[in-house]
Structures are given as structure tokens and as C-alpha cells.
Amino acid sequence: MRLRNTLMVVALAVATLSAPGSAAAASSDLFISEYVEGSATNKALEFFNGAGAPADLAGYDVQLYFNGATAPAATIPLTGTVAVGDVFVLAASTAVPAILAQADQTYGGALFNGNDAIVLRRAGVVIDSIGKVGSDPGTEWGTGLTSTADNTLRRRSSVTAGDTDTTDAFDPAAQWQGYATDTFDGLGAHGVDGGEPQPAVLTIGAVQGTGDRSPLAGAFYDVQGVITQKTLSRAASGASQYGFFLQSRLGATDGDPASSDGIFVFTSTFPTLIGGYAPTVGDEVVLHARVAEFFNQTQLSSASLVRVVASGLDVNTTVAVTDAVPPADSAAAARFWERHEGERLRVRAGSLVTGARDVFASTADSEIWLVDRDDPLARRTDPHARRVFRDPHPLDDVPATRFDNGNGQRILIGSQGVKAATGDNGTLLPPARGFDTLSGDAVGGLAFGFNKYSVQPEQAAFSAGTDPAANHPVQPADRAEQVAVATFNVENLYDHRDDPNDGCDFAGNTGCPGVSPPFDYVPADEAAYRTHLDGLALQIVGDLKAPDLILAQEAEDQDICSVAGAALSCGTADNADGKPDTLQELALTIAGQGGPAYDTAYDRNGADARGITSAFLFRTDRLALPAPAATDPVLGSAPAVAYRAAGLAYNADVQNPKALNALLPSDVDRSTGVDGSNVYTRAPQVAHFFVTAAPGGSEGYDLWALSNHYSSTPNARVGQRTEQAAYGAAIAQAIQAASPNARIVYGGDLNVFPRPDDPIARSDADTPSDQLGPLYRAGLHNLWDDAVAADPASAYSYVFEGQAQTLDNLFVNDILRRDFVEMRAAHVNADYPADFDGDGPRGVSDHDPQVARFRSRASVSVSDARVVEGDKGTRPMAFTVTLSRPMSEDGLICATTLDQTATLLLDYDPLFSCAVVRAGATTATFTVQVRGDRRHEPDERLLLVVGADPRMRYTRAIGTGTVTDDD
């Protein structure tokens, strides 16, 4: 039996009980019993057969008179038979499923609007009408809900015959009851002489259905449940938005475990329902409301109170409260959450934070990710390993496979409940950090939004866990022997100055091309900017141990200031000194806190539309930027970067550092989107540094550094990001071709994961996108491999939706990797709560910086040597001394011999000699003369010991010479 007939039987039963004797008021023919003029093409007409016999519709038709016309624009013949007491529904063929489910006949042409007259005829004779033929009322007949535009009209039960005069005045209020737009719950049923038809009261489970979407979406129904919790949220405009959770009481559910027994009721900017009822937790109510799908959350809207069934109920005993313990398999977890959408859930005390509090500025929403207290991840021995890692990480819950369950065991809590509890739409969840634990149960309704399920507790409190910053912290470089290089996304480092040359760097600006207000990335005031600067400076000195070079990302490109003494002097002229103001001010802040002197550099062409750029911070006691020549193969006027598309005009600029970019080739995969028409929206910064081997020295070497900020979102812009890596590889290859001894570090926020992780793959059998593949194939080494091998629990730089992952990478070429010592991440940001000043210099970015250390002095090693003794005279034994890199200055190496089993003067001539290794050279040779004899004796050995120049590092200062006896 169709749902509409079920509702008809219920309605007629109610009518019969309330008005005995209604059969005496039978009508003589069909009449229009319901009129639906809803949104879009939600149009329908219902015809009631109140006569004493079935009605054969042969000869019946509906005529439509548009905009006051006197001739019909359409005549629609009706077909079928209408039983006694039943209805017949004519509907637009493109109406919503809730209407089509009641339709007996559909029509594909245009039906009617509020100013169009409708005539029902039998054998050419008018038997009912709506409106006035030949008259255009403008928009509608009637007013308010009881009008013919954007409303539903139902014929009053006292009406038993149609309006056969098509030219008389038409006032719907005389015979019709009005309802809000898209009210369909009465369609398919009608009664007479017994009051208005009463739709059935549905359980919430019937509304939710067993799938992802409600089968009743789009129509109004009466729904019963207990109000379990009120919610409050904030729109981007700042306005409050209200709602509450409704759940069927125990014993009154639909009994189907596949459907949810809870639902969210949205009341928009109104704290009360239509009609004035103020939702009260503990009330059991019947609501008349529209079933809607809002971004895939089933909810009720446009709700009014039908009646209060009970009051003062204890919601935690009246309705089911389910423990939020989803399975680890993400598909099974999605079914778990969908089954409980809108219901009251409990996140258990002791559950572990695996994603610190995040805050979304425009709506003041906050969220925290957790895993249940009994999850195996929460019980690991190493406290820093008690977290969720992305599937391919070696500390994932299923380490045997790279792409397995998707970590469905994560639990998200949101802030709508705590906002309602305080009555303040700016209230945030407590500032929980990674590894903290819930100190009590967090209970609330389950919502769905932004493709995430979240429990919205009324309250939540946390106990401090292990300190994330203690997770394998960065060690200081021995600056007499080492150089340290870091990559650091400083997250929207904008100052609080209104650059007159920039339309999107200050609140109140009108915008830039492609960038419109609000600008939630700029600081709210000068104090917020200074707090950001202070935190970054303290991290750089205290946690990063003042590295020699920092590859920075997300600094503002503004340049209206220059350094004057220990402060910035700012004006209005653009390009004041060719350096980014915010990084200059960061360098001054570091110095003001007692840290070392830093300078900064960039090519402003590398900035994106909203003005963020990559750049460099470097210590002036160690690094310098040589002036490039126009003939330089990378920084000069004709870069020798072999790439398959044309470079941009600014590639011809001669400068150091320099931004390089190209047109995005037409064959790049665009199926996941692209940003703009170039390879990069934020071009890489390419810099050539001279690095002294030790502070205060003059000998050193060339270091090429590339600071990158790839396009965002790992699983979007996949083709473009792969091309960004390909262009980066081409730059590195151009550097190496021009300078075979060049040391190259390539890094930054690459916005995608290192191998073997991949945002596209879903199983080990998948073909991954391998977006960084061009860098690997160019022979560059990702130092993440070394970090994860040394300490897996610390190998991450970012936390997204409760999963530790790596977006920030440092690649090096073969020559620099020979000098590699160690790389570590400073876990001072990603595991700390956003918008919280109570933890000092923590959480000042959303990325954890990474610091790599390299040996800086040229390493000296001496080879072993061997010679056949001979019977007489002497034979030369040559030892080769090799430097790990060319010296920039002449160096002195001295060598002397020592006995081992060979005897000085008897078996070889003494040697004490020094050799000058010229700048640019890497080898020296020392020759020992071995004396021949005719004695039969074992092979003999001597040693060659080298030393002298303190600027060199002696990794193998002793070579062994073997004299092979031939007697």
C-alpha cells in the first residue's frame, strides 16, 4: 500500500470519529481538495471523490489560464479511476520525490504560478476552479499563508462541492486553509465534515530511514521525540543560529537498528519555533516540520509545536545514550555514525586527544579529535606514539599494509553544545593539546557537517598528557663543525599595517583579484601581530636552536618598510628595500630577545594573489648572498631550466634570490582542479648562498636553497602539484649541470606527503599519484626517510583531522647528503591548541618546523696504499688524500709516516711533507719510497698520518700502506 493511502485511511478514521454522520454531506462530483504551489517545480493538484460511486476520469480535464488570460494555455486530460473517499493527484513530473510518491498522473509542461487561474471540468462543464479567469491579481490571490503563491492550500472539511463560477471574486480564505511553502504531508488524503485531516505522527526512525538521506525529504510531517539538547552556532556574519536535538524515547523507536532514532532541528536565527514555543530540554513533543537534507545531514526545519506530550524528563535515562566507539575501518565507522546521527552519544572519560583544538575564525567553531580510551593506540608504551598516524606511517594501527582502514576510530567533538550551555556563540572548547585526556564523559548530540560527524557535548574537560614538544626535540648544531637548515611555514605572518598598495592585507580593504573579504588571515590588532612575532622568535631561538638558514613560507609579501637601527621605518612607497617587512620585523624581534642577527631575502614575484610568499631568513655571521651575473645559468637573464613549457617574463630578472615559474602545460591532468594558468601560484624562491665553514671564518662553500609552497590540499590539484615537483626537479638539475659540486637543499610546505604515502591510493594495489616523484627521480633524497628511521613517533609535521602526517619536506642532492648528520621536527605547533595564549610560544603556526644538520667543514680522508717491495732500489707508494668538497681557499695538508710492522730506513724512507691544496681542488698525493731487498719475510705495513689545517675535518686521517713481499 502506498504511503498516501495509509495517510488517507488515518485521516478518514480521525474524521469519522470526530464527526459521525458525515456521509450525509457527500458531494455530487470531484472537487479540488489540495493545491501545492511550492518552490521550483513542486506543483500539484489533489482531487477528492466525495460522491457515492467511483469516478471514471474519462472526460475530466484541467485547464490552466496564465497571467489573466481568457483562453486556456493548456488543457490536461485526466486518466484513471478514483475510488469513493479517495483522492487523485496530478503533479509536475519534475517535482520532489515526496510529491511524486503521491502522484497518480504527472505533467511535463508548465503548470501554474500564484497568479494563474485553474479550472476542473467534466465533459466540458466546470465543476471547480481556483482564481478568477480573465483576471491577473499581480502575484497571488489571498494573503499570507492563505494565498496562491508559494503556499499549500487545503480545502476545509466543511466544503463538499467545487466553485463552478470562474469569473467571481476569489478569496482563498473563504474555503481554504493555508500552509507554508513545500508542505506536502497532507497530499494524498482528504476528509469532509470532520475537521481538518490529521497526518500520522511519525517516529524519528521513519524520518531518518535506513540510508544516508531521508526518504521523506522535502515535505512536512508530524514527528515525535524528546528534546535532549539545545545548540548554538555562529554564522560568518556573527549572527546566532539555534537548534536542538530530538530523539525517540526508549520503547517508542521504530525498532530498526539500521535507522537513527535522533534528529537535529534547525530554527535558524530564532530561539523559538514558529508559533512561539521555546524548546525545553526534557520535553517530549510532537512537531510539525519540514524534513530536509542540509549538506547531507537529515534535519527538521520550519518547525512548529503541535503539542507537548510530557515535560521534565531526564534525557539520559529516557532516551538511549550510546558510547562513541566507532570501528577502525572507515567504511564501517561511517555506517556507525550514520546509524546514530542526531542521537545522544557519550565520549568516554579517559579518551585520548589525537588532534588538538582547532578554531575556525569566521564562525568561532572549535573541534577536537580523540580516540577512545580502550583503543590499542592509546595503550602504547611510548607516550608519544599514542596517536593516530596516517595509514602508510610505520606506527599506523595496521603497519603491515600501507593503505588499510582509513583510521575510522577517530572521534570528533564540536562546540555547538558548549556554546548553548553558556549562551555565547563565541564560546570555544577547552584548549586541549595532543596527548591530553578527557577527565570526564563528554555527552551530546551527533551532528554532521563539512563531511564530518561530530559529537556536540554540553561540557568537556581535559587532563594534561605528555608534552608534545618533548618528542625527540631538535638538537643544537655544533657551529664550528655543522650548519643547520630549517623549513618553517610561519602561517599567515601578516603585520597590522594597511599597505596602501594592497587591497587585501587589512580588515576593511575592498579585496584583490580573486580575493574577497573577510580577510580572516590578518591579525585582529597590533597586539595579536606582536604575539605572533614573539612566539615565532622564541621558537626559532629556543626550539629550532637558531638555525643558520630558514626556508620560510606564508610570510606577507608587503615591502613598504626598511630597517633603521633596531626598528622598521615604514612609509607608503612600494618595494622599499626589496625585503619582506614581516620577516625583517621577525629578525629584529629575534635580536631583541637576545638571539643572533638574521637577514631576510625574497623575490616578490613569488607571491600569490593574496600576498603570501616564500622567502629566506639567514644568519649574517655565516651566510651571504653573492651578486649574480647576467650570465648565471639559473639566476641570470636566460635561465637554463629545461622544461616543457615557456617560462614567465620575470624569469629573465637577474637577482638573488629569484622566483622561477612557467606556464602550466595544456596536457596536465586537471580532473582534480588547478590554480591559475601557471605551474605555481606561489613560485619557488631560488637562492645561491655562500656559507662559511665556521662562524667568523672566510673559507666556505656554495649552497643552493629552494623555498617552496605548493598548491594546497593533497588530494586536489594533483596534476598541478606533480608538475610543480617536475619544475622544481628541473631547477635542481639546471643547478647541478652548471655546478657539479653544488650543494642543494629543496624544501618547504609541499602540501603533500612523502613516499610511500599518497592521498589518492586506497589500497596497496592502487596506482598512487606519486606527486613528489619527479624530485625522487631527479636523484634528490627526502630527509623524512632518515627522520622516520631514526624515531618513527616524531616523524610528522602536521596534524589534520586527528591524523599525524607530513606536509613539510627537505630534499637534498647526493653531494649535500654526504654531509648529512640528522633531521628532526620541532613539535611545538601542530599538537597545540589554536587561539590560546596560555601555553607561551606554542601553536603559533599550524606546521611543525623541521631542522636538518650538515657537516660544514671539508672532510679529509686518506686512502690506503699497496706496493710490491722489489729486490733492490726503491719503489713509490702513493697515498691519495681526498677532500669532501673543494675548498674556497688554499689549504695546507701535511703528512708523516709511522712504523707499524715495517721499519723506518730498513723498509722505507721517512716522509714528513706538506702540500698546498689549491682552492677548487679536492685531492693531494703523498708518496713514500719503499726499499727493496731479497729477504723472505711477511708483508709489512706502515702508516701515513695527515693533518695540519684546522679548517678541515679529518674523518680518516690515517692510511695504511702495505708492502707486499715478493722474495
PDB file of C-alpha atoms in Angstrom, residues 651-875:
ATOM      1  CA  ASN A 651      62.397  34.543 -15.128  1.00  0.00           C
ATOM      2  CA  ALA A 652      64.724  36.895 -17.052  1.00  0.00           C
ATOM      3  CA  ASP A 653      65.309  39.099 -13.999  1.00  0.00           C
ATOM      4  CA  VAL A 654      68.881  38.943 -12.726  1.00  0.00           C
ATOM      5  CA  GLN A 655      68.722  38.661  -8.971  1.00  0.00           C
ATOM      6  CA  ASN A 656      69.492  36.500  -5.948  1.00  0.00           C
ATOM      7  CA  PRO A 657      67.179  35.085  -4.723  1.00  0.00           C
ATOM      8  CA  LYS A 658      64.957  34.659  -7.724  1.00  0.00           C
ATOM      9  CA  ALA A 659      61.461  33.342  -8.369  1.00  0.00           C
ATOM     10  CA  LEU A 660      61.123  30.972 -11.308  1.00  0.00           C
ATOM     11  CA  ASN A 661      57.844  29.937 -12.922  1.00  0.00           C
ATOM     12  CA  ALA A 662      56.382  28.712 -16.197  1.00  0.00           C
ATOM     13  CA  LEU A 663      53.087  28.294 -17.996  1.00  0.00           C
ATOM     14  CA  LEU A 664      51.156  25.201 -16.959  1.00  0.00           C
ATOM     15  CA  PRO A 665      51.310  22.741 -19.876  1.00  0.00           C
ATOM     16  CA  SER A 666      47.984  22.038 -21.542  1.00  0.00           C
ATOM     17  CA  ASP A 667      48.259  18.266 -21.058  1.00  0.00           C
ATOM     18  CA  VAL A 668      48.430  18.447 -17.258  1.00  0.00           C
ATOM     19  CA  ASP A 669      45.640  16.462 -15.586  1.00  0.00           C
ATOM     20  CA  ARG A 670      43.041  18.977 -14.445  1.00  0.00           C
ATOM     21  CA  SER A 671      40.469  16.487 -13.154  1.00  0.00           C
ATOM     22  CA  THR A 672      41.139  17.456  -9.534  1.00  0.00           C
ATOM     23  CA  GLY A 673      41.359  21.173 -10.271  1.00  0.00           C
ATOM     24  CA  VAL A 674      44.119  23.716 -10.834  1.00  0.00           C
ATOM     25  CA  ASP A 675      45.014  27.147  -9.513  1.00  0.00           C
ATOM     26  CA  GLY A 676      45.528  29.633 -12.311  1.00  0.00           C
ATOM     27  CA  SER A 677      47.314  29.170 -15.624  1.00  0.00           C
ATOM     28  CA  ASN A 678      50.901  28.885 -14.364  1.00  0.00           C
ATOM     29  CA  VAL A 679      52.749  25.987 -12.813  1.00  0.00           C
ATOM     30  CA  TYR A 680      52.816  27.801  -9.468  1.00  0.00           C
ATOM     31  CA  THR A 681      50.551  30.317  -7.782  1.00  0.00           C
ATOM     32  CA  ARG A 682      53.450  30.847  -5.352  1.00  0.00           C
ATOM     33  CA  ALA A 683      56.656  30.494  -7.350  1.00  0.00           C
ATOM     34  CA  PRO A 684      59.670  28.870  -5.650  1.00  0.00           C
ATOM     35  CA  GLN A 685      62.408  31.120  -4.331  1.00  0.00           C
ATOM     36  CA  VAL A 686      65.841  30.039  -5.603  1.00  0.00           C
ATOM     37  CA  ALA A 687      68.828  31.368  -3.680  1.00  0.00           C
ATOM     38  CA  HIS A 688      72.584  30.935  -4.002  1.00  0.00           C
ATOM     39  CA  PHE A 689      74.303  31.321  -0.622  1.00  0.00           C
ATOM     40  CA  PHE A 690      77.932  31.324   0.333  1.00  0.00           C
ATOM     41  CA  VAL A 691      78.260  29.534   3.658  1.00  0.00           C
ATOM     42  CA  THR A 692      81.348  29.814   5.787  1.00  0.00           C
ATOM     43  CA  ALA A 693      82.535  26.536   7.240  1.00  0.00           C
ATOM     44  CA  ALA A 694      82.579  28.098  10.697  1.00  0.00           C
ATOM     45  CA  PRO A 695      81.369  31.434  12.081  1.00  0.00           C
ATOM     46  CA  GLY A 696      83.935  34.177  11.680  1.00  0.00           C
ATOM     47  CA  GLY A 697      85.850  32.287   9.011  1.00  0.00           C
ATOM     48  CA  SER A 698      86.261  33.088   5.345  1.00  0.00           C
ATOM     49  CA  GLU A 699      86.539  29.601   3.856  1.00  0.00           C
ATOM     50  CA  GLY A 700      83.282  28.049   2.815  1.00  0.00           C
ATOM     51  CA  TYR A 701      81.164  26.666   0.031  1.00  0.00           C
ATOM     52  CA  ASP A 702      78.170  27.343  -2.204  1.00  0.00           C
ATOM     53  CA  LEU A 703      74.736  26.241  -1.023  1.00  0.00           C
ATOM     54  CA  TRP A 704      71.709  26.478  -3.265  1.00  0.00           C
ATOM     55  CA  ALA A 705      68.373  26.632  -1.459  1.00  0.00           C
ATOM     56  CA  LEU A 706      64.851  26.466  -2.884  1.00  0.00           C
ATOM     57  CA  SER A 707      61.957  27.533  -0.647  1.00  0.00           C
ATOM     58  CA  ASN A 708      58.602  26.217  -1.852  1.00  0.00           C
ATOM     59  CA  HIS A 709      54.925  26.460  -1.040  1.00  0.00           C
ATOM     60  CA  TYR A 710      52.993  24.133  -3.332  1.00  0.00           C
ATOM     61  CA  SER A 711      49.262  24.356  -4.033  1.00  0.00           C
ATOM     62  CA  SER A 712      47.119  23.257  -1.092  1.00  0.00           C
ATOM     63  CA  THR A 713      45.012  20.148  -0.409  1.00  0.00           C
ATOM     64  CA  PRO A 714      46.884  16.880  -1.082  1.00  0.00           C
ATOM     65  CA  ASN A 715      44.035  15.168  -2.938  1.00  0.00           C
ATOM     66  CA  ALA A 716      43.152  18.216  -5.057  1.00  0.00           C
ATOM     67  CA  ARG A 717      45.185  19.913  -7.811  1.00  0.00           C
ATOM     68  CA  VAL A 718      47.054  16.631  -8.126  1.00  0.00           C
ATOM     69  CA  GLY A 719      48.205  17.171 -11.695  1.00  0.00           C
ATOM     70  CA  GLN A 720      49.365  20.701 -10.985  1.00  0.00           C
ATOM     71  CA  ARG A 721      51.245  19.734  -7.828  1.00  0.00           C
ATOM     72  CA  THR A 722      53.004  16.930  -9.692  1.00  0.00           C
ATOM     73  CA  GLU A 723      54.036  19.497 -12.291  1.00  0.00           C
ATOM     74  CA  GLN A 724      55.320  21.789  -9.532  1.00  0.00           C
ATOM     75  CA  ALA A 725      57.601  18.983  -8.405  1.00  0.00           C
ATOM     76  CA  ALA A 726      58.682  18.413 -12.020  1.00  0.00           C
ATOM     77  CA  TYR A 727      59.608  22.071 -12.461  1.00  0.00           C
ATOM     78  CA  GLY A 728      61.438  22.028  -9.135  1.00  0.00           C
ATOM     79  CA  ALA A 729      63.398  18.982 -10.266  1.00  0.00           C
ATOM     80  CA  ALA A 730      64.288  20.813 -13.484  1.00  0.00           C
ATOM     81  CA  ILE A 731      65.661  23.755 -11.485  1.00  0.00           C
ATOM     82  CA  ALA A 732      67.774  21.415  -9.341  1.00  0.00           C
ATOM     83  CA  GLN A 733      69.111  19.681 -12.435  1.00  0.00           C
ATOM     84  CA  ALA A 734      69.987  23.030 -14.014  1.00  0.00           C
ATOM     85  CA  ILE A 735      71.961  23.985 -10.899  1.00  0.00           C
ATOM     86  CA  GLN A 736      73.837  20.693 -10.876  1.00  0.00           C
ATOM     87  CA  ALA A 737      74.582  20.889 -14.592  1.00  0.00           C
ATOM     88  CA  ALA A 738      76.138  24.315 -14.173  1.00  0.00           C
ATOM     89  CA  SER A 739      77.926  23.488 -10.919  1.00  0.00           C
ATOM     90  CA  PRO A 740      78.611  19.777 -10.388  1.00  0.00           C
ATOM     91  CA  ASN A 741      79.854  20.394  -6.840  1.00  0.00           C
ATOM     92  CA  ALA A 742      76.772  22.401  -5.850  1.00  0.00           C
ATOM     93  CA  ARG A 743      75.084  21.501  -2.613  1.00  0.00           C
ATOM     94  CA  ILE A 744      71.298  21.783  -2.955  1.00  0.00           C
ATOM     95  CA  VAL A 745      68.547  21.825  -0.351  1.00  0.00           C
ATOM     96  CA  TYR A 746      64.996  21.830  -1.715  1.00  0.00           C
ATOM     97  CA  GLY A 747      62.195  22.158   0.772  1.00  0.00           C
ATOM     98  CA  GLY A 748      59.163  23.855   2.190  1.00  0.00           C
ATOM     99  CA  ASP A 749      55.478  23.218   2.601  1.00  0.00           C
ATOM    100  CA  LEU A 750      54.905  20.896  -0.348  1.00  0.00           C
ATOM    101  CA  ASN A 751      51.300  20.209   0.728  1.00  0.00           C
ATOM    102  CA  VAL A 752      51.567  16.506   0.015  1.00  0.00           C
ATOM    103  CA  PHE A 753      53.015  13.504   1.761  1.00  0.00           C
ATOM    104  CA  PRO A 754      56.423  11.863   1.242  1.00  0.00           C
ATOM    105  CA  ARG A 755      56.705   8.423  -0.265  1.00  0.00           C
ATOM    106  CA  PRO A 756      55.254   5.873   0.322  1.00  0.00           C
ATOM    107  CA  ASP A 757      52.204   7.858   1.467  1.00  0.00           C
ATOM    108  CA  ASP A 758      49.741   9.041  -1.137  1.00  0.00           C
ATOM    109  CA  PRO A 759      46.431  10.915  -0.801  1.00  0.00           C
ATOM    110  CA  ILE A 760      44.791   9.106  -3.709  1.00  0.00           C
ATOM    111  CA  ALA A 761      45.649   5.463  -3.032  1.00  0.00           C
ATOM    112  CA  ARG A 762      43.147   3.409  -1.053  1.00  0.00           C
ATOM    113  CA  SER A 763      44.966   0.081  -1.062  1.00  0.00           C
ATOM    114  CA  ASP A 764      48.456  -1.202  -1.711  1.00  0.00           C
ATOM    115  CA  ALA A 765      47.254  -2.337  -5.133  1.00  0.00           C
ATOM    116  CA  ASP A 766      46.325   1.215  -6.168  1.00  0.00           C
ATOM    117  CA  THR A 767      48.473   3.229  -8.526  1.00  0.00           C
ATOM    118  CA  PRO A 768      49.410   6.203  -6.359  1.00  0.00           C
ATOM    119  CA  SER A 769      49.615   9.747  -7.650  1.00  0.00           C
ATOM    120  CA  ASP A 770      53.296   9.949  -6.548  1.00  0.00           C
ATOM    121  CA  GLN A 771      53.164  13.743  -6.734  1.00  0.00           C
ATOM    122  CA  LEU A 772      56.733  14.209  -5.478  1.00  0.00           C
ATOM    123  CA  GLY A 773      58.010  11.501  -7.823  1.00  0.00           C
ATOM    124  CA  PRO A 774      59.855  13.971 -10.117  1.00  0.00           C
ATOM    125  CA  LEU A 775      62.050  15.063  -7.190  1.00  0.00           C
ATOM    126  CA  TYR A 776      62.912  11.500  -6.237  1.00  0.00           C
ATOM    127  CA  ARG A 777      63.606  10.587  -9.859  1.00  0.00           C
ATOM    128  CA  ALA A 778      65.931  13.583 -10.191  1.00  0.00           C
ATOM    129  CA  GLY A 779      68.147  11.968  -7.561  1.00  0.00           C
ATOM    130  CA  LEU A 780      67.089  14.123  -4.621  1.00  0.00           C
ATOM    131  CA  HIS A 781      66.800  12.479  -1.206  1.00  0.00           C
ATOM    132  CA  ASN A 782      63.908  13.215   1.154  1.00  0.00           C
ATOM    133  CA  LEU A 783      65.320  13.529   4.666  1.00  0.00           C
ATOM    134  CA  TRP A 784      61.979  12.356   6.060  1.00  0.00           C
ATOM    135  CA  ASP A 785      63.234   8.856   5.300  1.00  0.00           C
ATOM    136  CA  ASP A 786      66.105   9.411   7.715  1.00  0.00           C
ATOM    137  CA  ALA A 787      63.841  11.004  10.344  1.00  0.00           C
ATOM    138  CA  VAL A 788      61.309   8.165  10.325  1.00  0.00           C
ATOM    139  CA  ALA A 789      64.082   5.563  10.501  1.00  0.00           C
ATOM    140  CA  ALA A 790      65.666   7.289  13.488  1.00  0.00           C
ATOM    141  CA  ASP A 791      62.498   7.927  15.529  1.00  0.00           C
ATOM    142  CA  PRO A 792      59.144   6.981  13.922  1.00  0.00           C
ATOM    143  CA  ALA A 793      56.967   8.578  16.620  1.00  0.00           C
ATOM    144  CA  SER A 794      58.376  12.019  15.820  1.00  0.00           C
ATOM    145  CA  ALA A 795      58.231  11.745  12.029  1.00  0.00           C
ATOM    146  CA  TYR A 796      55.407  14.166  11.182  1.00  0.00           C
ATOM    147  CA  SER A 797      54.952  17.901  10.717  1.00  0.00           C
ATOM    148  CA  TYR A 798      51.193  18.447  10.593  1.00  0.00           C
ATOM    149  CA  VAL A 799      48.025  17.094  12.182  1.00  0.00           C
ATOM    150  CA  PHE A 800      44.841  17.037  10.115  1.00  0.00           C
ATOM    151  CA  GLU A 801      41.542  15.697  11.440  1.00  0.00           C
ATOM    152  CA  GLY A 802      43.366  13.867  14.197  1.00  0.00           C
ATOM    153  CA  GLN A 803      45.949  12.170  11.966  1.00  0.00           C
ATOM    154  CA  ALA A 804      49.680  12.897  12.154  1.00  0.00           C
ATOM    155  CA  GLN A 805      51.169  13.397   8.706  1.00  0.00           C
ATOM    156  CA  THR A 806      53.968  15.202   6.897  1.00  0.00           C
ATOM    157  CA  LEU A 807      53.480  18.114   4.510  1.00  0.00           C
ATOM    158  CA  ASP A 808      56.819  19.849   5.119  1.00  0.00           C
ATOM    159  CA  ASN A 809      59.766  18.273   3.360  1.00  0.00           C
ATOM    160  CA  LEU A 810      63.514  18.780   2.973  1.00  0.00           C
ATOM    161  CA  PHE A 811      65.168  17.188  -0.051  1.00  0.00           C
ATOM    162  CA  VAL A 812      68.936  17.270  -0.686  1.00  0.00           C
ATOM    163  CA  ASN A 813      71.141  16.203  -3.553  1.00  0.00           C
ATOM    164  CA  ASP A 814      73.801  13.475  -3.340  1.00  0.00           C
ATOM    165  CA  ILE A 815      76.663  15.821  -2.511  1.00  0.00           C
ATOM    166  CA  LEU A 816      74.886  17.518   0.391  1.00  0.00           C
ATOM    167  CA  ARG A 817      73.594  14.215   1.697  1.00  0.00           C
ATOM    168  CA  ARG A 818      77.187  13.080   2.223  1.00  0.00           C
ATOM    169  CA  ASP A 819      77.416  15.810   4.851  1.00  0.00           C
ATOM    170  CA  PHE A 820      74.064  14.925   6.473  1.00  0.00           C
ATOM    171  CA  VAL A 821      74.023  14.471  10.246  1.00  0.00           C
ATOM    172  CA  GLU A 822      70.384  14.404  11.361  1.00  0.00           C
ATOM    173  CA  MET A 823      66.929  15.851  10.784  1.00  0.00           C
ATOM    174  CA  ARG A 824      64.297  16.370  13.475  1.00  0.00           C
ATOM    175  CA  ALA A 825      60.929  18.076  13.691  1.00  0.00           C
ATOM    176  CA  ALA A 826      60.247  20.578  16.449  1.00  0.00           C
ATOM    177  CA  HIS A 827      56.791  19.552  17.685  1.00  0.00           C
ATOM    178  CA  VAL A 828      55.841  22.961  19.015  1.00  0.00           C
ATOM    179  CA  ASN A 829      52.772  23.820  16.932  1.00  0.00           C
ATOM    180  CA  ALA A 830      50.733  21.051  15.320  1.00  0.00           C
ATOM    181  CA  ASP A 831      49.813  19.399  18.639  1.00  0.00           C
ATOM    182  CA  TYR A 832      48.884  22.629  20.440  1.00  0.00           C
ATOM    183  CA  PRO A 833      45.502  24.366  20.606  1.00  0.00           C
ATOM    184  CA  ALA A 834      44.718  27.233  18.280  1.00  0.00           C
ATOM    185  CA  ASP A 835      43.752  30.652  19.642  1.00  0.00           C
ATOM    186  CA  PHE A 836      45.254  30.062  23.072  1.00  0.00           C
ATOM    187  CA  ASP A 837      47.886  32.307  24.634  1.00  0.00           C
ATOM    188  CA  GLY A 838      48.250  30.376  27.861  1.00  0.00           C
ATOM    189  CA  ASP A 839      50.935  27.979  26.642  1.00  0.00           C
ATOM    190  CA  GLY A 840      53.619  30.513  25.707  1.00  0.00           C
ATOM    191  CA  PRO A 841      55.426  30.095  22.392  1.00  0.00           C
ATOM    192  CA  ARG A 842      53.333  27.129  21.303  1.00  0.00           C
ATOM    193  CA  GLY A 843      50.835  26.788  18.495  1.00  0.00           C
ATOM    194  CA  VAL A 844      51.980  29.960  16.706  1.00  0.00           C
ATOM    195  CA  SER A 845      51.675  28.097  13.394  1.00  0.00           C
ATOM    196  CA  ASP A 846      49.787  25.021  12.262  1.00  0.00           C
ATOM    197  CA  HIS A 847      53.012  23.422  10.986  1.00  0.00           C
ATOM    198  CA  ASP A 848      55.908  21.948  12.917  1.00  0.00           C
ATOM    199  CA  PRO A 849      59.235  23.229  11.578  1.00  0.00           C
ATOM    200  CA  GLN A 850      61.931  20.752  10.578  1.00  0.00           C
ATOM    201  CA  VAL A 851      65.661  21.237  11.120  1.00  0.00           C
ATOM    202  CA  ALA A 852      68.456  19.339   9.392  1.00  0.00           C
ATOM    203  CA  ARG A 853      72.123  19.474  10.358  1.00  0.00           C
ATOM    204  CA  PHE A 854      75.017  19.019   7.947  1.00  0.00           C
ATOM    205  CA  ARG A 855      78.781  18.909   8.374  1.00  0.00           C
ATOM    206  CA  SER A 856      80.163  22.224   7.186  1.00  0.00           C
ATOM    207  CA  ARG A 857      83.938  21.781   7.104  1.00  0.00           C
ATOM    208  CA  ALA A 858      85.611  19.966   4.256  1.00  0.00           C
ATOM    209  CA  SER A 859      86.253  16.398   5.348  1.00  0.00           C
ATOM    210  CA  VAL A 860      89.696  14.897   4.743  1.00  0.00           C
ATOM    211  CA  SER A 861      90.275  11.210   4.214  1.00  0.00           C
ATOM    212  CA  VAL A 862      93.445   9.405   3.226  1.00  0.00           C
ATOM    213  CA  SER A 863      93.365   6.229   1.187  1.00  0.00           C
ATOM    214  CA  ASP A 864      95.260   3.032   1.844  1.00  0.00           C
ATOM    215  CA  ALA A 865      98.117   2.113  -0.483  1.00  0.00           C
ATOM    216  CA  ARG A 866      99.936  -1.032  -1.568  1.00  0.00           C
ATOM    217  CA  VAL A 867     103.180  -1.703  -3.440  1.00  0.00           C
ATOM    218  CA  VAL A 868     105.314  -4.756  -4.316  1.00  0.00           C
ATOM    219  CA  GLU A 869     108.645  -4.493  -2.496  1.00  0.00           C
ATOM    220  CA  GLY A 870     111.121  -5.470  -5.281  1.00  0.00           C
ATOM    221  CA  ASP A 871     114.645  -6.811  -4.858  1.00  0.00           C
ATOM    222  CA  LYS A 872     116.586  -3.553  -4.851  1.00  0.00           C
ATOM    223  CA  GLY A 873     116.306   0.202  -5.029  1.00  0.00           C
ATOM    224  CA  THR A 874     113.068   1.937  -4.133  1.00  0.00           C
ATOM    225  CA  ARG A 875     109.526   1.871  -5.368  1.00  0.00           C
TER     226      ARG A 875
END
